PDB file of C-alpha atoms in Angstrom:
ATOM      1  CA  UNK K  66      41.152  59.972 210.845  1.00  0.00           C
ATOM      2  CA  UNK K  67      41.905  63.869 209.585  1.00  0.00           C
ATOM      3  CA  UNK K  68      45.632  64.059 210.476  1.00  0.00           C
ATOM      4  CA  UNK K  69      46.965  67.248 209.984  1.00  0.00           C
ATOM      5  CA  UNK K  70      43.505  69.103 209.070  1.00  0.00           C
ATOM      6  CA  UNK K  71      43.315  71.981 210.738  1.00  0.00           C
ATOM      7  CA  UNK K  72      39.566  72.743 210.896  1.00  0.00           C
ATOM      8  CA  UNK K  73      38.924  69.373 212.677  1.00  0.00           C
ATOM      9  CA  UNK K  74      39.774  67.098 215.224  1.00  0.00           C
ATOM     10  CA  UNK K  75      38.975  63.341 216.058  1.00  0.00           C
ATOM     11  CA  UNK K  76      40.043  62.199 219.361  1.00  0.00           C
ATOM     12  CA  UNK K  77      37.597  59.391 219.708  1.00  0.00           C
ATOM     13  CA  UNK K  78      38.599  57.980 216.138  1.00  0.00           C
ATOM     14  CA  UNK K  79      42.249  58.530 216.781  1.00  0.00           C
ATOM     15  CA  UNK K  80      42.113  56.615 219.545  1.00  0.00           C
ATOM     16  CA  UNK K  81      40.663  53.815 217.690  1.00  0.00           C
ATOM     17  CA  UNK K  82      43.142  54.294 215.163  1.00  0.00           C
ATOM     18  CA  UNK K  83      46.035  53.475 217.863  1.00  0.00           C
ATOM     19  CA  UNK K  84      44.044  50.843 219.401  1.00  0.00           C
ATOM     20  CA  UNK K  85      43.204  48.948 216.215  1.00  0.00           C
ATOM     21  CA  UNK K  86      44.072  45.891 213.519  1.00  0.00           C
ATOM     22  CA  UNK K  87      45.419  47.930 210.559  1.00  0.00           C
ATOM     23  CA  UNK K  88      45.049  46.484 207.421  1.00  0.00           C
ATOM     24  CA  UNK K  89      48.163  48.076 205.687  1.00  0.00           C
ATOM     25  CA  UNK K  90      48.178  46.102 202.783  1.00  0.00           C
ATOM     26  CA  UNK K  91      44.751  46.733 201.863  1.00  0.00           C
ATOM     27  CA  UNK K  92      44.119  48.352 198.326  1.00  0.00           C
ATOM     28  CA  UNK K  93      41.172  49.739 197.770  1.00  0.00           C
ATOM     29  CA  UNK K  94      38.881  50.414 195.297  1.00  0.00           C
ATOM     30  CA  UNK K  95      38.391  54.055 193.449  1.00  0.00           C
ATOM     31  CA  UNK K  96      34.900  53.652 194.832  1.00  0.00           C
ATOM     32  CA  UNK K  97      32.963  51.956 197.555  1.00  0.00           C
ATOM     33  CA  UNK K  98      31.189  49.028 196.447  1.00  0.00           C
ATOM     34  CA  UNK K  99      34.084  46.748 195.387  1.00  0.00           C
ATOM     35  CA  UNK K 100      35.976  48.269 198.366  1.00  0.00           C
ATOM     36  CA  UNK K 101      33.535  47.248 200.938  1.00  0.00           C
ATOM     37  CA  UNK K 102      32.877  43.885 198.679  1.00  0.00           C
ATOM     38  CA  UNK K 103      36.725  43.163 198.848  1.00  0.00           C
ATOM     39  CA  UNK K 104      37.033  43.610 202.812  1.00  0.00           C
ATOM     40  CA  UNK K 105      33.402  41.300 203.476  1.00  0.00           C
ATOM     41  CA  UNK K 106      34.674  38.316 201.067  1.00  0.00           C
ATOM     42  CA  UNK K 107      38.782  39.023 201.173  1.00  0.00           C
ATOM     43  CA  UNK K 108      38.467  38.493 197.579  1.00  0.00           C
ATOM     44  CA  UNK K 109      39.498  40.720 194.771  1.00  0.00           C
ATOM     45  CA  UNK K 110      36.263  43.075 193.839  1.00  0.00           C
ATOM     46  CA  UNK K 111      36.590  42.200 190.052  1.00  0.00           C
ATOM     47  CA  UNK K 112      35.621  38.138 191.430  1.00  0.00           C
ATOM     48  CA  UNK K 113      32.867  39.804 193.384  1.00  0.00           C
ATOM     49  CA  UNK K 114      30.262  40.971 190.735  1.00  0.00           C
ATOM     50  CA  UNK K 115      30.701  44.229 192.618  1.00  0.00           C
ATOM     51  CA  UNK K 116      32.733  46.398 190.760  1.00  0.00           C
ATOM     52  CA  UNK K 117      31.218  49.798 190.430  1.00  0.00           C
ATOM     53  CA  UNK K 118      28.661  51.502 192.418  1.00  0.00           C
ATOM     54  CA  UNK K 119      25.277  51.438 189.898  1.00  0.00           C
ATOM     55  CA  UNK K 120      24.191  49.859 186.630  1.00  0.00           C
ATOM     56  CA  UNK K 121      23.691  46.412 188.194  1.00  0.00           C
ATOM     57  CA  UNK K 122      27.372  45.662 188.910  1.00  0.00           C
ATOM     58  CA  UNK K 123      27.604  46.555 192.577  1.00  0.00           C
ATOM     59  CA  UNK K 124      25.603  43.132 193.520  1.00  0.00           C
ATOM     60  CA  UNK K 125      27.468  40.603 195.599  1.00  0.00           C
ATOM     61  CA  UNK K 126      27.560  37.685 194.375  1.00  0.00           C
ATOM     62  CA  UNK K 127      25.098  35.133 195.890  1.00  0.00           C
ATOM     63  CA  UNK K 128      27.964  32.074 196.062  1.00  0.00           C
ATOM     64  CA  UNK K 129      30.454  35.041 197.851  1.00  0.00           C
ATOM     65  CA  UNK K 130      31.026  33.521 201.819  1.00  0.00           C
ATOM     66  CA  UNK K 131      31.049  36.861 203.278  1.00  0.00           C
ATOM     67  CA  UNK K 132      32.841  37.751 206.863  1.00  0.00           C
ATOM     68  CA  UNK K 133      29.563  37.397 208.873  1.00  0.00           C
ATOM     69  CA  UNK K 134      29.131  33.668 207.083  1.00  0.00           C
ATOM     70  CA  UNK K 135      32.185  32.611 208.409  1.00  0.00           C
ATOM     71  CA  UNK K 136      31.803  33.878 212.353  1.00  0.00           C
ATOM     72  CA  UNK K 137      28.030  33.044 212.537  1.00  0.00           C
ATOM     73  CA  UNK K 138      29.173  29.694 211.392  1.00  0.00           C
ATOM     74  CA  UNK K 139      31.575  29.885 214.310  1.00  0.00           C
ATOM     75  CA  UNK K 140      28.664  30.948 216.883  1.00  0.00           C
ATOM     76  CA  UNK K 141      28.541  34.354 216.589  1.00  0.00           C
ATOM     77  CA  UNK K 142      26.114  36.830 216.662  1.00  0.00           C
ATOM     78  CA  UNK K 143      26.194  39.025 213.778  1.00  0.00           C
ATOM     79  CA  UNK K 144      24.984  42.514 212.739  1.00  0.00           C
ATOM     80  CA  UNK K 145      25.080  45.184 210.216  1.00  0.00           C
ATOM     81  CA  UNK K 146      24.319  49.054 210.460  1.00  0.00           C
ATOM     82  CA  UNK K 147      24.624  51.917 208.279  1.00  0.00           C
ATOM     83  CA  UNK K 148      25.369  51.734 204.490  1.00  0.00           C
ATOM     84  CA  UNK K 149      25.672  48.163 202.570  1.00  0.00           C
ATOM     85  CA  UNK K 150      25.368  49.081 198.582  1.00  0.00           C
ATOM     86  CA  UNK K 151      25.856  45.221 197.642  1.00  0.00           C
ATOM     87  CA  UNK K 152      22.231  44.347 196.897  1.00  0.00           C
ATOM     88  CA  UNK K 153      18.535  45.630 198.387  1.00  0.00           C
ATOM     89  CA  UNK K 154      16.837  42.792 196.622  1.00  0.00           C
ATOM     90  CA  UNK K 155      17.045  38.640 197.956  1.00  0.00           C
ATOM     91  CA  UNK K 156      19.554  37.060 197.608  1.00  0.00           C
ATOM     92  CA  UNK K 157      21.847  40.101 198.075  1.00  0.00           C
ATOM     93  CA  UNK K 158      20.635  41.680 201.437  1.00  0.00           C
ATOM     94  CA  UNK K 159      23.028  41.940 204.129  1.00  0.00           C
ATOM     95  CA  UNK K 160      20.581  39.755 206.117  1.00  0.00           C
ATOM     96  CA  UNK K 161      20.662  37.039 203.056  1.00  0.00           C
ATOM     97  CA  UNK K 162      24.560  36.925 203.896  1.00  0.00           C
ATOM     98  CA  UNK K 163      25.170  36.263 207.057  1.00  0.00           C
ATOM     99  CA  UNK K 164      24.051  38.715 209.422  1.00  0.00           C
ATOM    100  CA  UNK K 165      21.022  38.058 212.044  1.00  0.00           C
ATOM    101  CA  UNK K 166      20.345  41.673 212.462  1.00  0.00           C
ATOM    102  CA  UNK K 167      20.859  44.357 209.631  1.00  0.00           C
ATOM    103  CA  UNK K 168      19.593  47.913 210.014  1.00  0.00           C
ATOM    104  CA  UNK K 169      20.252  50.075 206.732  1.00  0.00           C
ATOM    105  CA  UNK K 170      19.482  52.319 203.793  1.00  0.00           C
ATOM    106  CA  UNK K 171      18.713  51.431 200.601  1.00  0.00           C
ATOM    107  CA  UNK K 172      21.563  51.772 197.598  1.00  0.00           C
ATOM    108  CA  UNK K 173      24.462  53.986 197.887  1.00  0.00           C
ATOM    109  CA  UNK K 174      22.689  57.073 199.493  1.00  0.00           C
ATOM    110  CA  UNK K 175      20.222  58.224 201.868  1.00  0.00           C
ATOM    111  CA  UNK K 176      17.568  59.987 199.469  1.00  0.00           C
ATOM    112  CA  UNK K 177      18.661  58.304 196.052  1.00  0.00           C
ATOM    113  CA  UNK K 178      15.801  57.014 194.217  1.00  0.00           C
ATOM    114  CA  UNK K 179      16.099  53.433 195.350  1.00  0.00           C
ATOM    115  CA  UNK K 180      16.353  54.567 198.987  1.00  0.00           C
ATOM    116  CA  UNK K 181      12.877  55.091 201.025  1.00  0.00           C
ATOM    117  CA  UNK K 182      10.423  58.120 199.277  1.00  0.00           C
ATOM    118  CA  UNK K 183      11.332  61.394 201.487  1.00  0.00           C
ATOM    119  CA  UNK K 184      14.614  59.885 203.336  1.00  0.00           C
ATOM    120  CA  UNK K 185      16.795  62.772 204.235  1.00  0.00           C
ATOM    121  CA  UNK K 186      18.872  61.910 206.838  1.00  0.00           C
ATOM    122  CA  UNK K 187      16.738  62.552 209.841  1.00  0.00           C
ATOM    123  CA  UNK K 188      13.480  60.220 210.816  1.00  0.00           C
ATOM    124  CA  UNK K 189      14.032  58.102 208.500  1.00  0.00           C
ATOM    125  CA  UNK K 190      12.915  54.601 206.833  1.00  0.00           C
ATOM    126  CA  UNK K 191      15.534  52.371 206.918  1.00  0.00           C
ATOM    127  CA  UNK K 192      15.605  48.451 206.106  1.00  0.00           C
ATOM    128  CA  UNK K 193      15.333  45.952 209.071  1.00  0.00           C
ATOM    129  CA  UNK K 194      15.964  42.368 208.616  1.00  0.00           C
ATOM    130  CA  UNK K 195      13.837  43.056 205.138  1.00  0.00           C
ATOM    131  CA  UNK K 196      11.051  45.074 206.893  1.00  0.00           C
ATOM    132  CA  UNK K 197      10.334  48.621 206.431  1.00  0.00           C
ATOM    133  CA  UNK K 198      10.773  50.627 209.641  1.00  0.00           C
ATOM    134  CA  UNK K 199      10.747  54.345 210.749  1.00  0.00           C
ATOM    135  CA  UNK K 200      12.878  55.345 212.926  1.00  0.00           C
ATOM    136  CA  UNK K 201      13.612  58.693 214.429  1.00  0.00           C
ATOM    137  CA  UNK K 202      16.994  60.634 214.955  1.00  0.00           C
ATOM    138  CA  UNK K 203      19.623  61.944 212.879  1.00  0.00           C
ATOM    139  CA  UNK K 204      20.836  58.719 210.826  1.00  0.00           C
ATOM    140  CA  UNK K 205      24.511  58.316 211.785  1.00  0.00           C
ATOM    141  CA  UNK K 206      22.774  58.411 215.723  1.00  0.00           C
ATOM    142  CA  UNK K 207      20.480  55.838 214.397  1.00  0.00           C
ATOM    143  CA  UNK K 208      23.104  53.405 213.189  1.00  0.00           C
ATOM    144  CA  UNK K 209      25.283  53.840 216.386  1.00  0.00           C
ATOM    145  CA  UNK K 210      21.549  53.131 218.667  1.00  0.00           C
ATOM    146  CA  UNK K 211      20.645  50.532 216.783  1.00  0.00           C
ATOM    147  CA  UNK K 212      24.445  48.417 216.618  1.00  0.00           C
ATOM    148  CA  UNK K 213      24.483  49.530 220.728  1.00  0.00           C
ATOM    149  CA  UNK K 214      21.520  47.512 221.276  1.00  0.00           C
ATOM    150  CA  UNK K 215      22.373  44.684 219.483  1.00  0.00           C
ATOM    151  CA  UNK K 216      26.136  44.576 221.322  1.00  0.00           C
ATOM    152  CA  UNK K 217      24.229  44.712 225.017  1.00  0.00           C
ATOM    153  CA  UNK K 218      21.683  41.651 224.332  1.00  0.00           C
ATOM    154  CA  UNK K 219      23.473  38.597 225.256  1.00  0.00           C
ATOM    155  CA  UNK K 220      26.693  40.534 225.176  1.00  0.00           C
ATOM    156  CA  UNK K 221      28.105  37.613 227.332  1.00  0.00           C
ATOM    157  CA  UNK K 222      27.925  35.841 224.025  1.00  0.00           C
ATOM    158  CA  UNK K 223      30.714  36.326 220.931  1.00  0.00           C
ATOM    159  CA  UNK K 224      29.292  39.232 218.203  1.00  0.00           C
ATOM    160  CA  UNK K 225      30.431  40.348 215.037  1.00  0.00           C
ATOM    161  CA  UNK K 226      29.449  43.886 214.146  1.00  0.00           C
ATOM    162  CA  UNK K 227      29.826  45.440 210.790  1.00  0.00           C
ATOM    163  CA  UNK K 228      29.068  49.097 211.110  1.00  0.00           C
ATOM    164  CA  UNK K 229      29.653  51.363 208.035  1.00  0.00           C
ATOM    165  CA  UNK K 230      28.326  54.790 208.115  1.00  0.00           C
ATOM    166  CA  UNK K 231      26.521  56.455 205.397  1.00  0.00           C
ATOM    167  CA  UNK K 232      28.150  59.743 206.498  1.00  0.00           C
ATOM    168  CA  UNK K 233      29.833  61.884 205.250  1.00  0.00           C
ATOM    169  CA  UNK K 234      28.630  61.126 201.954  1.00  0.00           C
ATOM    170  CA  UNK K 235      26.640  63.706 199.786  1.00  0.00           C
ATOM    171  CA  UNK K 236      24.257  65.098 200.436  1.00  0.00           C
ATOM    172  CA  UNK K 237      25.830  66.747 203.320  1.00  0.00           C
ATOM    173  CA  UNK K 238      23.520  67.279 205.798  1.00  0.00           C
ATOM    174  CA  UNK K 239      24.215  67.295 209.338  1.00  0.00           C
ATOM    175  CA  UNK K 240      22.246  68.987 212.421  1.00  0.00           C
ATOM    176  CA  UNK K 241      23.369  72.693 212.741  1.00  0.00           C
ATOM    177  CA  UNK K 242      25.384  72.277 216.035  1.00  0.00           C
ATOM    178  CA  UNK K 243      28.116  69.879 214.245  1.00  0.00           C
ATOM    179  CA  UNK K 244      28.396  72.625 211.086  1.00  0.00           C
ATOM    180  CA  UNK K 245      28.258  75.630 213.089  1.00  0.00           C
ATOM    181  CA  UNK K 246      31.823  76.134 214.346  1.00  0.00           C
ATOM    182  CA  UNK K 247      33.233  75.229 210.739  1.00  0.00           C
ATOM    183  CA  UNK K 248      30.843  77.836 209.446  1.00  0.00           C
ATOM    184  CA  UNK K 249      32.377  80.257 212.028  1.00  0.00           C
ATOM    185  CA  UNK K 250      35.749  79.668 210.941  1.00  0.00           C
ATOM    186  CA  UNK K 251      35.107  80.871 207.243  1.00  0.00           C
ATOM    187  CA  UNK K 252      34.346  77.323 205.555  1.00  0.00           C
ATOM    188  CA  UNK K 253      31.456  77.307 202.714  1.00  0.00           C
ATOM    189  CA  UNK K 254      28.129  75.789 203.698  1.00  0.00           C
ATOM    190  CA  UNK K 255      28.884  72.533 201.870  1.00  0.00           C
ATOM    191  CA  UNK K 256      32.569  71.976 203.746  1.00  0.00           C
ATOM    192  CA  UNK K 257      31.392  72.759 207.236  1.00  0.00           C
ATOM    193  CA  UNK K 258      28.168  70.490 206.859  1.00  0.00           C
ATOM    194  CA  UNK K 259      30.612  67.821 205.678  1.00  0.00           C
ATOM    195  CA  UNK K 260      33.440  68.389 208.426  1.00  0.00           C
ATOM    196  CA  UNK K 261      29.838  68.038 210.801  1.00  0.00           C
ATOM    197  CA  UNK K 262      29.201  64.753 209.480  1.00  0.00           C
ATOM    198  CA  UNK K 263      33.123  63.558 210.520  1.00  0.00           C
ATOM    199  CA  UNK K 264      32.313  65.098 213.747  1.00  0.00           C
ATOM    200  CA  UNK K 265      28.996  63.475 214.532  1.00  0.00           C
ATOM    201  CA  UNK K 266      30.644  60.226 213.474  1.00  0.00           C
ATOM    202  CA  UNK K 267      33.856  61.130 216.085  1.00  0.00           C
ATOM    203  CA  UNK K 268      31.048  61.617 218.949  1.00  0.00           C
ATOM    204  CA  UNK K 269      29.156  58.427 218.341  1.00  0.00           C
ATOM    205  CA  UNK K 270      32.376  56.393 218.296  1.00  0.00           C
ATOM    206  CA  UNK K 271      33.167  57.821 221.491  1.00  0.00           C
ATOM    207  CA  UNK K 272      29.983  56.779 222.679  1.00  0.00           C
ATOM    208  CA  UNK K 273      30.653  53.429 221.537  1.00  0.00           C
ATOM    209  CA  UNK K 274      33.930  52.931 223.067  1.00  0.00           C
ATOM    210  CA  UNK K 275      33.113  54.075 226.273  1.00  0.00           C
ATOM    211  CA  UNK K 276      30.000  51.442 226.345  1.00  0.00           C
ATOM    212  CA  UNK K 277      32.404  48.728 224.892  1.00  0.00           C
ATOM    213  CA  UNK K 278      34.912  49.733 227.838  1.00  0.00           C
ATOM    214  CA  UNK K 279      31.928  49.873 230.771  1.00  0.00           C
ATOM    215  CA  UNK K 280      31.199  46.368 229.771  1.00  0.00           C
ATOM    216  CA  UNK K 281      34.078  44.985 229.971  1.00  0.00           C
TER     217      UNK K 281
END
């Protein structure tokens, strides 16, 4: 996760790291639309029709079979959480593309124009299943909450999950607890919120993998 930083660590994402499917032949893109549109379809990100991250290229495709096609075609449940930036209009939702549950943001950023009016991380209005919904909560917590819930119902049953956080992206804001002991060590305002964001994300996976582990 931050190998050989010394400002931060990640035990809960290092772990993962060691337990995990590495794609090591994976080329990404220099930014995150056609990467993320590359890894749902397994298609180059040119074929996609999402190639950048604005101007009305970072739609996927409507004919694109995306991952969640293919395993809720196999009988699995399927949801989304966190950042999608492939469409917020039908057909292009993550909802219109396989998954039965999607809980995210609008566009590439919390608080762009596009996004919900007044979005700024915390008690926000996200997107659910195509409905407007407040929620309330920091919105890396929300994302983690919200793909929890959907693991636990009928978690006797096969599930896909597809859970990209929005964090850290700009603009880097993070509750003052996770910034706070970067601050101490000297960083500026805008590299301790951001190593706070990594953090946050480190704590909810933990969170995550020690649900994933009582259930088993």
């Amino acid at each position: 996760a931050c190998h050989g930083n010394p400002f931060i660590q990640t035990p809960n994402l290092d772990q993962l790291y060691t337990q995990s499917v590495r794609l090591v032949d994976f080329h990404v893109d220099p930014v995150c639309t056609p990467t993320r549109a590359a890894l749902l379809t397994g298609r180059y990100s040119i074929r996609t029709g999402a190639w950048r991250t604005g101007a009305g290229r970072c739609l996927l495709r409507s004919d694109e079979v995306t991952i969640a096609d293919v395993f809720s075609a196999a009988g699995y449940r399927t949801g989304m959480f966190g950042k999608w930036h492939l469409g917020d209009n039908y057909p292009y939702r993550p909802h219109d593309r396989g998954f039965h549950e999607a809980v995210w943001h609008q566009h590439g950023a919390i608080g762009m124009s596009a996004d919900s009016w007044g979005n700024d991380y915390s008690d926000d209005i996200y997107q659910r299943n195509g409905e407007h919904e407040q929620f309330t909560g920091y919105c890396t917590d929300v994302f983690f909450d919200e793909a929890l819930k959907f693991m636990e119902e009928d978690r006797d049953k096969p599930f896909f999950v597809y859970l990209s956080t929005n964090a850290p992206h700009n603009p880097y804001t993070v509750p003052d607890r996770y910034s706070a002991p970067y601050r101490s060590k000297g960083l500026s305002a805008p590299l301790a919120n951001f190593m706070g964001m990594v953090t946050n994300i480190d704590e909810n996976m933990g969170r995550l993998m020690r649900k994933l582990k009582e259930w088993d």
